[in-house]
Short mmCIF file of C-alpha atoms and ligand atoms in Angstrom, two decimals:
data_model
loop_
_atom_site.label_atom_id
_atom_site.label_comp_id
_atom_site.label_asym_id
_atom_site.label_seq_id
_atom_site.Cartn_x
_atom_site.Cartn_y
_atom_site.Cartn_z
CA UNK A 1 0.00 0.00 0.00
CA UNK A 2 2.57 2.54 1.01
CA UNK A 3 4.78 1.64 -1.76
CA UNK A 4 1.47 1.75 -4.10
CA UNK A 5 0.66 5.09 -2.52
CA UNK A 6 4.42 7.13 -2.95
CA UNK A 7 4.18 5.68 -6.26
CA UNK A 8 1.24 7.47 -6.99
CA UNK A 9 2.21 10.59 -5.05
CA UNK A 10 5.33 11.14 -6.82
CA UNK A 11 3.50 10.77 -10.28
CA UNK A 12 1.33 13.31 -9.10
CA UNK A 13 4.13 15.66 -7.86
CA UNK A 14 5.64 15.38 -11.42
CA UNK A 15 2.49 16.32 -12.78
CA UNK A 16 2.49 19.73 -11.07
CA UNK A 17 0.58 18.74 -7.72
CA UNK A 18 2.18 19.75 -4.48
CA UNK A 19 4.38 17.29 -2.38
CA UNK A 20 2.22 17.51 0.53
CA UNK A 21 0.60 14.94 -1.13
CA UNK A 22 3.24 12.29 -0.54
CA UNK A 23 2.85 13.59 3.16
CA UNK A 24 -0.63 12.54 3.54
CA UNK A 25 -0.61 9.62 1.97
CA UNK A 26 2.56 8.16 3.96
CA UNK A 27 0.31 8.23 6.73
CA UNK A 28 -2.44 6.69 5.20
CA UNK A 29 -0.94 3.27 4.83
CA UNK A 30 -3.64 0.99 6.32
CA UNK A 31 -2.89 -1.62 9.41
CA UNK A 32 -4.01 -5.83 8.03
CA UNK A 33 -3.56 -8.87 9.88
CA UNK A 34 -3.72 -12.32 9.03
CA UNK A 35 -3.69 -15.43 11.72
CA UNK A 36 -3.78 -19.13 11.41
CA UNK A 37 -3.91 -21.95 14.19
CA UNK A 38 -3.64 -24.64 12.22
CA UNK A 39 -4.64 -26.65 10.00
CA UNK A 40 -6.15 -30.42 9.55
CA UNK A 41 -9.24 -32.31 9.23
CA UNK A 42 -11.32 -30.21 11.06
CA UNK A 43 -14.64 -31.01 9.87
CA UNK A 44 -18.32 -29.56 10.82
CA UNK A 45 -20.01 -32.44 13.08
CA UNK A 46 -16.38 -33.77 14.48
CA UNK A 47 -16.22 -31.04 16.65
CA UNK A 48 -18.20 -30.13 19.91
CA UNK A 49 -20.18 -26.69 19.46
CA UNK A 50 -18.24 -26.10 23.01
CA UNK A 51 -15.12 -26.46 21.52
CA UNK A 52 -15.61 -24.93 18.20
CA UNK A 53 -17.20 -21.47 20.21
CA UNK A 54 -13.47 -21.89 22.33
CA UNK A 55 -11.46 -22.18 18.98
CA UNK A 56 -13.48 -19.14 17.61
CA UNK A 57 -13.01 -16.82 20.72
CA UNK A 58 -9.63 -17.50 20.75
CA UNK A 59 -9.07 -16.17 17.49
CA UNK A 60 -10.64 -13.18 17.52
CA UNK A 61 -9.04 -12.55 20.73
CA UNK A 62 -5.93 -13.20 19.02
CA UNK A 63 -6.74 -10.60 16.76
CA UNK A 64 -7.90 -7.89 18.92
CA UNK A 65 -4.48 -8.79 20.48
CA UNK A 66 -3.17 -7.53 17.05
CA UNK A 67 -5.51 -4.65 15.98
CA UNK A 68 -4.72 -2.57 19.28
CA UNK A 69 -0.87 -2.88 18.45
CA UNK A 70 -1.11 -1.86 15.22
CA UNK A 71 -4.24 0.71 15.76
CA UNK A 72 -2.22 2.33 18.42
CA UNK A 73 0.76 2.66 15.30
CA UNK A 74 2.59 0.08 17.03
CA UNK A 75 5.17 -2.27 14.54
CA UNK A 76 3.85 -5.30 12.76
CA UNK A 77 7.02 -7.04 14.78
CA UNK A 78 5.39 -5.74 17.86
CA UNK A 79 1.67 -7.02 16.74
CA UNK A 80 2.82 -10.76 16.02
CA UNK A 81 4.86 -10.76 19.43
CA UNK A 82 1.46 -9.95 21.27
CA UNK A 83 -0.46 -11.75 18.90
CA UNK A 84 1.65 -15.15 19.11
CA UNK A 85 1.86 -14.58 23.34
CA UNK A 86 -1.27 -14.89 24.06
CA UNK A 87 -1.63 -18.08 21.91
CA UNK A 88 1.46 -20.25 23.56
CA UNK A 89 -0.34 -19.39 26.73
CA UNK A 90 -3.23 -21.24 25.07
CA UNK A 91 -4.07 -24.73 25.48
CA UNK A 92 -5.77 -25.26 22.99
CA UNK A 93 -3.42 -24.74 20.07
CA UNK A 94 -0.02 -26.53 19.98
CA UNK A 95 2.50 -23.71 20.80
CA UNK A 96 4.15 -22.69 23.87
CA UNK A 97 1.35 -24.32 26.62
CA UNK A 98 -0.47 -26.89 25.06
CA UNK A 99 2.55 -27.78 22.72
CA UNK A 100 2.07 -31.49 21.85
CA UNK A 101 5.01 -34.08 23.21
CA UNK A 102 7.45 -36.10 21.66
CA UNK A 103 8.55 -39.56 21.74
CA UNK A 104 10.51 -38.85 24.98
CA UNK A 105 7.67 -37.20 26.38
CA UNK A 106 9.03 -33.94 26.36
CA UNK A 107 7.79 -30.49 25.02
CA UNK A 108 10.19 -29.58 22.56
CA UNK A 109 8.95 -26.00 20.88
CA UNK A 110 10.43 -24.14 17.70
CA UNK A 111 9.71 -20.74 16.48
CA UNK A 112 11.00 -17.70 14.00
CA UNK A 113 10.14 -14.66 13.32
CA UNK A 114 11.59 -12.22 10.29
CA UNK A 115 11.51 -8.57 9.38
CA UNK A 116 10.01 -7.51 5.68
CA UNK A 117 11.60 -4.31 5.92
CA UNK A 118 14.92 -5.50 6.56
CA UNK A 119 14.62 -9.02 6.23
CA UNK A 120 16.33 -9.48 9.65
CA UNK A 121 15.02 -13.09 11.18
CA UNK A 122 15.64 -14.96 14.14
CA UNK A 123 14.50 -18.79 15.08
CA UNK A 124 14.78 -21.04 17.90
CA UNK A 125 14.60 -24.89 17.78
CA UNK A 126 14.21 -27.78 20.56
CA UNK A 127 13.66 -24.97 23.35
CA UNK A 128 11.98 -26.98 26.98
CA UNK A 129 11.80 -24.07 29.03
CA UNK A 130 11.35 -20.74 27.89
CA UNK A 131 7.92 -19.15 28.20
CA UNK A 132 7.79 -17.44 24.89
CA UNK A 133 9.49 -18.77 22.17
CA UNK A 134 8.69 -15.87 19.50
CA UNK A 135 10.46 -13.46 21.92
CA UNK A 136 13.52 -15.83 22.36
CA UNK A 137 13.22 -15.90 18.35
CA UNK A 138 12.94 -12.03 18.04
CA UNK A 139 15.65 -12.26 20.59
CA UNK A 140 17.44 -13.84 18.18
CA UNK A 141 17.10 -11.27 15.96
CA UNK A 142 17.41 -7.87 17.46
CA UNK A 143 20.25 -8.83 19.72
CA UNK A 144 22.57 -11.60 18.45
CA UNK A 145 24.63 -12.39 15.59
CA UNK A 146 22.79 -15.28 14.62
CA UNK A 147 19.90 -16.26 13.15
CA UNK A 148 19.24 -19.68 14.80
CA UNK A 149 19.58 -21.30 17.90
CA UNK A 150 18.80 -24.37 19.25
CA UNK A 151 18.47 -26.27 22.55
CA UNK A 152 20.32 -25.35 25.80
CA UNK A 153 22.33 -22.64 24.08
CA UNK A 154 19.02 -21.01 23.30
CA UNK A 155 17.72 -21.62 26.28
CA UNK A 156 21.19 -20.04 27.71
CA UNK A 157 21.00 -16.91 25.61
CA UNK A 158 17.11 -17.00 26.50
CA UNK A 159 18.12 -16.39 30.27
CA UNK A 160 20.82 -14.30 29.04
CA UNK A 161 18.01 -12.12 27.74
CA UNK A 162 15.95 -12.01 31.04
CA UNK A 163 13.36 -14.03 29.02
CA UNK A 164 10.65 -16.03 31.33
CA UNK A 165 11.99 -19.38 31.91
CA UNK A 166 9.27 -21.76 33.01
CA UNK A 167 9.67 -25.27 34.44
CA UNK A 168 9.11 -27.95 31.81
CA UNK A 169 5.63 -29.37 33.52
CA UNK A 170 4.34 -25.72 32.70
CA UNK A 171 3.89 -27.19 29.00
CA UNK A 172 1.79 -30.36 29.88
CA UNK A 173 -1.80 -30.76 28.75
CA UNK A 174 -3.45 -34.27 29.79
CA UNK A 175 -4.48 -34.28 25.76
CA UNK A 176 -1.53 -33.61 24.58
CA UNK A 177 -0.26 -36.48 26.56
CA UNK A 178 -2.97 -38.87 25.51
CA UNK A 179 -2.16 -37.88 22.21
CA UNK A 180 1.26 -39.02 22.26
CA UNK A 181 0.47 -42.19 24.19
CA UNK A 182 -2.31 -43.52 21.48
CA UNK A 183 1.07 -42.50 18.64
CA UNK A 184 3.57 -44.23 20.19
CA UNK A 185 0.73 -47.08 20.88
CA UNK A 186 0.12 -47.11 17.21
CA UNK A 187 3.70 -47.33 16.44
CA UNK A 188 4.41 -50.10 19.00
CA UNK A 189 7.25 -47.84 20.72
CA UNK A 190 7.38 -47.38 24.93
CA UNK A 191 5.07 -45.04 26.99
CA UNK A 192 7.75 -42.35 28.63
CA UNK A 193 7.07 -41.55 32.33
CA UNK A 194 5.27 -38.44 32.70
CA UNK A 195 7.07 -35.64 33.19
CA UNK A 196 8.40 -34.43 36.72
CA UNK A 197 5.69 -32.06 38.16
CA UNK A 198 3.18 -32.97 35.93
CA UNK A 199 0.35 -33.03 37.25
CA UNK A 200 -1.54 -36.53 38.82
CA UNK A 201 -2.77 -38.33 35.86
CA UNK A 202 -6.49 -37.64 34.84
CA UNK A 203 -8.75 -38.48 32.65
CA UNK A 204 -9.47 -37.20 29.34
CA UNK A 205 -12.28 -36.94 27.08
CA UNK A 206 -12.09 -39.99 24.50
CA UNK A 207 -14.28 -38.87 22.74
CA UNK A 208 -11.83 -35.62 21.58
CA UNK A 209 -8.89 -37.94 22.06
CA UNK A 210 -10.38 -39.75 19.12
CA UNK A 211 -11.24 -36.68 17.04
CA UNK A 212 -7.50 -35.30 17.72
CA UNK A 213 -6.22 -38.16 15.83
CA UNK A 214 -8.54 -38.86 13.15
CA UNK A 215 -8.45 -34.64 12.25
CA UNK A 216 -4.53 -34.85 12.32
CA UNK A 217 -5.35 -31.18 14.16
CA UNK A 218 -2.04 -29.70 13.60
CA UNK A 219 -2.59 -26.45 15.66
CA UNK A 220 0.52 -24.64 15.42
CA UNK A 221 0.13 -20.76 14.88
CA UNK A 222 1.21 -18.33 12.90
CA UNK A 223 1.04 -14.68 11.86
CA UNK A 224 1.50 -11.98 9.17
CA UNK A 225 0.82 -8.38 9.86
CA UNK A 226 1.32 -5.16 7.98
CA UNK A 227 1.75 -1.91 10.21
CA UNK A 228 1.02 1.58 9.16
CA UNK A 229 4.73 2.31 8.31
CA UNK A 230 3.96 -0.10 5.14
CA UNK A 231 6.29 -2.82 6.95
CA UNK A 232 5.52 -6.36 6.59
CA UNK A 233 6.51 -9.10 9.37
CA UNK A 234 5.87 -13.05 9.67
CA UNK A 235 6.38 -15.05 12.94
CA UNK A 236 5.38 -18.70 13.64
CA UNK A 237 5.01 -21.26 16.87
CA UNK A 238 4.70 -24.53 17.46
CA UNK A 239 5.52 -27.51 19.30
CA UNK A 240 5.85 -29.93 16.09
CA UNK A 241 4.44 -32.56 15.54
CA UNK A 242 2.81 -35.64 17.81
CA UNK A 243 5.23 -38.71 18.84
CA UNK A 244 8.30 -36.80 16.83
CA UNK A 245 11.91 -38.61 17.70
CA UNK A 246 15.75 -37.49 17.43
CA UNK A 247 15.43 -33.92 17.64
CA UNK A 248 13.07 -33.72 14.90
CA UNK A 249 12.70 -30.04 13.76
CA UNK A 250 9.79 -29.09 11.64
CA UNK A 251 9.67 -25.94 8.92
CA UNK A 252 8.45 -23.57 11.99
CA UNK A 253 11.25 -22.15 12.64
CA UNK A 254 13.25 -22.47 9.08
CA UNK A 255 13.01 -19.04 7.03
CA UNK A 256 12.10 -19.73 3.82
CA UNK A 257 9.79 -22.58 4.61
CA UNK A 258 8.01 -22.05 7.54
CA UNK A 259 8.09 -18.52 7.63
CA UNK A 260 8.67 -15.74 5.29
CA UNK A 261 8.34 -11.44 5.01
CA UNK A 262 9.62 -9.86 2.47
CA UNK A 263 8.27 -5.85 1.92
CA UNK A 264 9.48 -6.31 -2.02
CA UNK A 265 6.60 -9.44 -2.28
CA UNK A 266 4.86 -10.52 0.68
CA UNK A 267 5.07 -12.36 4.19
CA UNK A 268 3.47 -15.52 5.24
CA UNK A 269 3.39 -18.23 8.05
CA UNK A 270 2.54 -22.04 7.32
CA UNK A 271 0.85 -24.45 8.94
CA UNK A 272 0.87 -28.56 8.20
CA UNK A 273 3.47 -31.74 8.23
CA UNK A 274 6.78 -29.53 8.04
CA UNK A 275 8.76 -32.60 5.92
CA UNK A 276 6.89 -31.31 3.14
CA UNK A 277 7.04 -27.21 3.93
CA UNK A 278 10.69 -27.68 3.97
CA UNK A 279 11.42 -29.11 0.83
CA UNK A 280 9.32 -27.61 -1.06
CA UNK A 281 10.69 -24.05 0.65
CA UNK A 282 6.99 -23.09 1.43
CA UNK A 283 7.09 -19.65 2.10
CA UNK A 284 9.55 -17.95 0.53
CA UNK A 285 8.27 -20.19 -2.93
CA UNK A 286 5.29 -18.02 -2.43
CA UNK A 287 6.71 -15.05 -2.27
CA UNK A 288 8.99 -15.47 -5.49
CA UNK A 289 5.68 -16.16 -7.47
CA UNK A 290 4.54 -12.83 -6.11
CA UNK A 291 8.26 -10.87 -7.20
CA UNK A 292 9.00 -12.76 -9.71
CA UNK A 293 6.13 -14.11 -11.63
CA UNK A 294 3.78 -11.31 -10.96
CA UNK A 295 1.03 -13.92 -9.72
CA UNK A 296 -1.52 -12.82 -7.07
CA UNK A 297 -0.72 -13.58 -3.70
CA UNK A 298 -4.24 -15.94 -3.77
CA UNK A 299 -2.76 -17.56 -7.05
CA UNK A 300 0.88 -18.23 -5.82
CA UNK A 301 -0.67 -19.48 -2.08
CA UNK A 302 -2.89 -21.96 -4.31
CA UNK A 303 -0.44 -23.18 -6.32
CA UNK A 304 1.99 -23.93 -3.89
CA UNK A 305 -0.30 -24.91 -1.59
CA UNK A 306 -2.85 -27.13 -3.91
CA UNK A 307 -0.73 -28.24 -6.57
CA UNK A 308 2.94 -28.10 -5.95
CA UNK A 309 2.52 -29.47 -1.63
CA UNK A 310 -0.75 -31.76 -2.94
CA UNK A 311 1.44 -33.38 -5.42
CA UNK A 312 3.90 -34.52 -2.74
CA UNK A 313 1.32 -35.91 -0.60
CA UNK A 314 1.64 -32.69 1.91
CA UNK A 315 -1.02 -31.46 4.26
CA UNK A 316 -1.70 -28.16 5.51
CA UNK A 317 -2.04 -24.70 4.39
CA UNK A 318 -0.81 -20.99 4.77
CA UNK A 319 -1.67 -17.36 5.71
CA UNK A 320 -0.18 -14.96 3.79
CA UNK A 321 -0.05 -10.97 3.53
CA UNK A 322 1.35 -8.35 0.76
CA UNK A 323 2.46 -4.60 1.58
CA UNK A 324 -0.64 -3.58 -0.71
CA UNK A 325 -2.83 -4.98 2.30
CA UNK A 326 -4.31 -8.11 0.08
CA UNK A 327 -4.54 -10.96 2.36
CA UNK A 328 -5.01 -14.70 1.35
CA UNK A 329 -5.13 -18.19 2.84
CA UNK A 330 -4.82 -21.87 1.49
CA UNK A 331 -5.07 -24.94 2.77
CA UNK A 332 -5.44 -28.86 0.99
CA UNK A 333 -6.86 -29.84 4.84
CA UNK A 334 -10.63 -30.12 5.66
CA UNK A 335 -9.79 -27.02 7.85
CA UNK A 336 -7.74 -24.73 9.25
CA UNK A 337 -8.01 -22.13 12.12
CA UNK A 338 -7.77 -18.70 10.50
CA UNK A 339 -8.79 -15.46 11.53
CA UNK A 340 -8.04 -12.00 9.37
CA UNK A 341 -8.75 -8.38 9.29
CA UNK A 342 -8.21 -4.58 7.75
CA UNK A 343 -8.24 -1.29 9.06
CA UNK A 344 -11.55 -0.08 8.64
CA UNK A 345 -12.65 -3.64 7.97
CA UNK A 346 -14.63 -6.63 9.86
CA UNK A 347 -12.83 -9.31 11.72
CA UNK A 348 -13.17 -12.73 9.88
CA UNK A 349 -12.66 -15.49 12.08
CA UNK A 350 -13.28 -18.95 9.83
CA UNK A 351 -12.07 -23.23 10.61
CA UNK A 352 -14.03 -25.03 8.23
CA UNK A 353 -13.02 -25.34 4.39
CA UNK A 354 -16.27 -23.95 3.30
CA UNK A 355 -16.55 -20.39 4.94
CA UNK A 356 -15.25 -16.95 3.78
N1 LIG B 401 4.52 -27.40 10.73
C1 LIG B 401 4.68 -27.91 12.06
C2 LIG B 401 5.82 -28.87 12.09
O1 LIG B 401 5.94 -29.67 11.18
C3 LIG B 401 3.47 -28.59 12.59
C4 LIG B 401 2.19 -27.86 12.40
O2 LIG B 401 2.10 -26.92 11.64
O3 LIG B 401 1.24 -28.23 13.07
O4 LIG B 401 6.56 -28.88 13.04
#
């Protein structure tokens, strides 16, 4: 938008019209914000209307989270920092609390964050105890030399950084721990012990236990926002995937696949099995068709998302954002938790495949 808007100011300068005119319209770059909580087969009827209206709150709390950052002029880093915190303190998505377990029965939780303007980025991988992981990932960014971290040397530069370290138990859910016992069930390995200062084993509701696996709910989150400065930033948060072994790292916190801003094209955060996001370089991929093809952002999100990740047998699906304001989502899944709004505009909050 901003870009779009000097452009036209300066053509209208040349044409004799004052250069206030650039003035104004440098501060009329409008605010957009685009959310997703992952994606899988999330279908109408498999879901409790309880559930669903928790889902749905969540959302557009996530994005009134957003709009007062970046109504109040605040940066689109700032808006997906307070976005993304208030989702890895929710238990319902699988990010910071509520972050599913692996094989070892341990939270392991990745991130990354990157600036469009600059395209400055920081991730963290394999982190156990640190509150936040997009602030350990901005962290990364603003005050080291590196881009990525991973384990106890991000969890040393996260204390380094006065970040909120939390005990490990702070992570557990009893679904997510169901979760990974009916995986490693199904894959015939051995039930961990639970987690010191967990709490006393309870019981969970089957019912969703069941649903959780059959939708392959991914819930990891993500977010692209645009501030009024015409900057556009992407950050993403997860805990990976269910039952995942060796250090497993997903696309979450790879740039380029996982997460992407870039003010030339466009910024985006994905959401689905991160084998696939990496090697197809999800993100960035999208934004090249933007720059470099000249497709819409809905056309490159579809093709990468329907044709190029379909054909590889990939699930999942994407949020993505240009500097124009045009906002677009895709996803080969049933579902996916999404929320989006404009300045001036409605809040859309959407899950199911067929809705707006
Ligand atoms: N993409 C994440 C990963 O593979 C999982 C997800 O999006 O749910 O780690």
């Amino acid at each position: 938008m901003l870009r779009y808007l000097i452009a036209v100011a300066l053509a209208a300068s040349t044409l004799g019209h004052t250069t206030a005119a650039l003035a104004q319209t440098e501060d009329s770059a409008n605010w957009a914000i685009v959310i997703h909580g992952g994606a899988g087969v999330i279908e109408r009827g498999a879901m409790t209307p309880e559930r669903e209206a928790e889902y749905r709150a969540a959302m557009a709390a996530a994005l009134a989270r957003g709009e007062a950052v970046l109504d109040g002029d605040g940066s689109a880093l700032d808006a997906i920092e307070a976005v993304i915190h208030g989702l890895e303190d929710d238990p319902l998505f699988n990010s910071g609390r509520g972050a599913v377990f692996t094989a070892a029965g341990r939270n392991e939780l990745d991130a990354s964050i990157m600036d469009g303007a600059t395209l400055n980025a920081g991730a963290v991988a394999g982190v156990t105890q640190v509150r936040h992981p997009i602030s350990l990932a901005r962290a990364v960014m603003d005050n080291s030399r590196h881009v990525m971290l991973q384990g106890e040397g991000a969890e040393t530069f996260a204390r380094e950084q006065g970040l909120e370290i939390v005990p490990p138990a702070w992570f557990f859910t009893e679904r997510r721990w169901a979760a990974m016992e009916q995986a490693l069930g199904a894959l015939g390995l051995d039930i961990p012990a639970r987690p010191e200062g967990a709490p006393a084993a309870a019981g969970v509701d089957h019912g969703e236990l069941e649903r959780d696996a059959r939708e392959h709910r991914f819930g990891t989150v993500g977010v692209v926002a645009l501030d009024r400065a015409g900057n556009i930033a992407a950050g993403t948060s997860t805990g990976g995937t269910t039952a995942k072994r060796w250090g497993r790292v997903g696309d979450s916190p790879i740039i380029g696949a996982g997460t992407y801003a870039n003010n030339a094209s466009c910024g985006v955060s994905a959401t689905g099995t991160g084998e696939y996001f990496i090697r197809l370089t999800v993100a960035s991929r999208v934004c090249a068709l933007v720059e470099l093809q000249g497709l819409s952002l809905q056309a490159a999100a579809d093709q990468v998302i329907m044709d190029e990740l379909r054909a590889l047998d990939g699930d999942g699906g994407i949020v993505a954002l240009t500097p124009a304001g045009e906002i677009a989502w895709s996803f080969n899944t049933p579902g996916m938790y999404r929320a989006r709004q404009s300045e001036g505009g409605e809040a859309v909050v959407a899950i199911y495949g067929d809705e707006d």
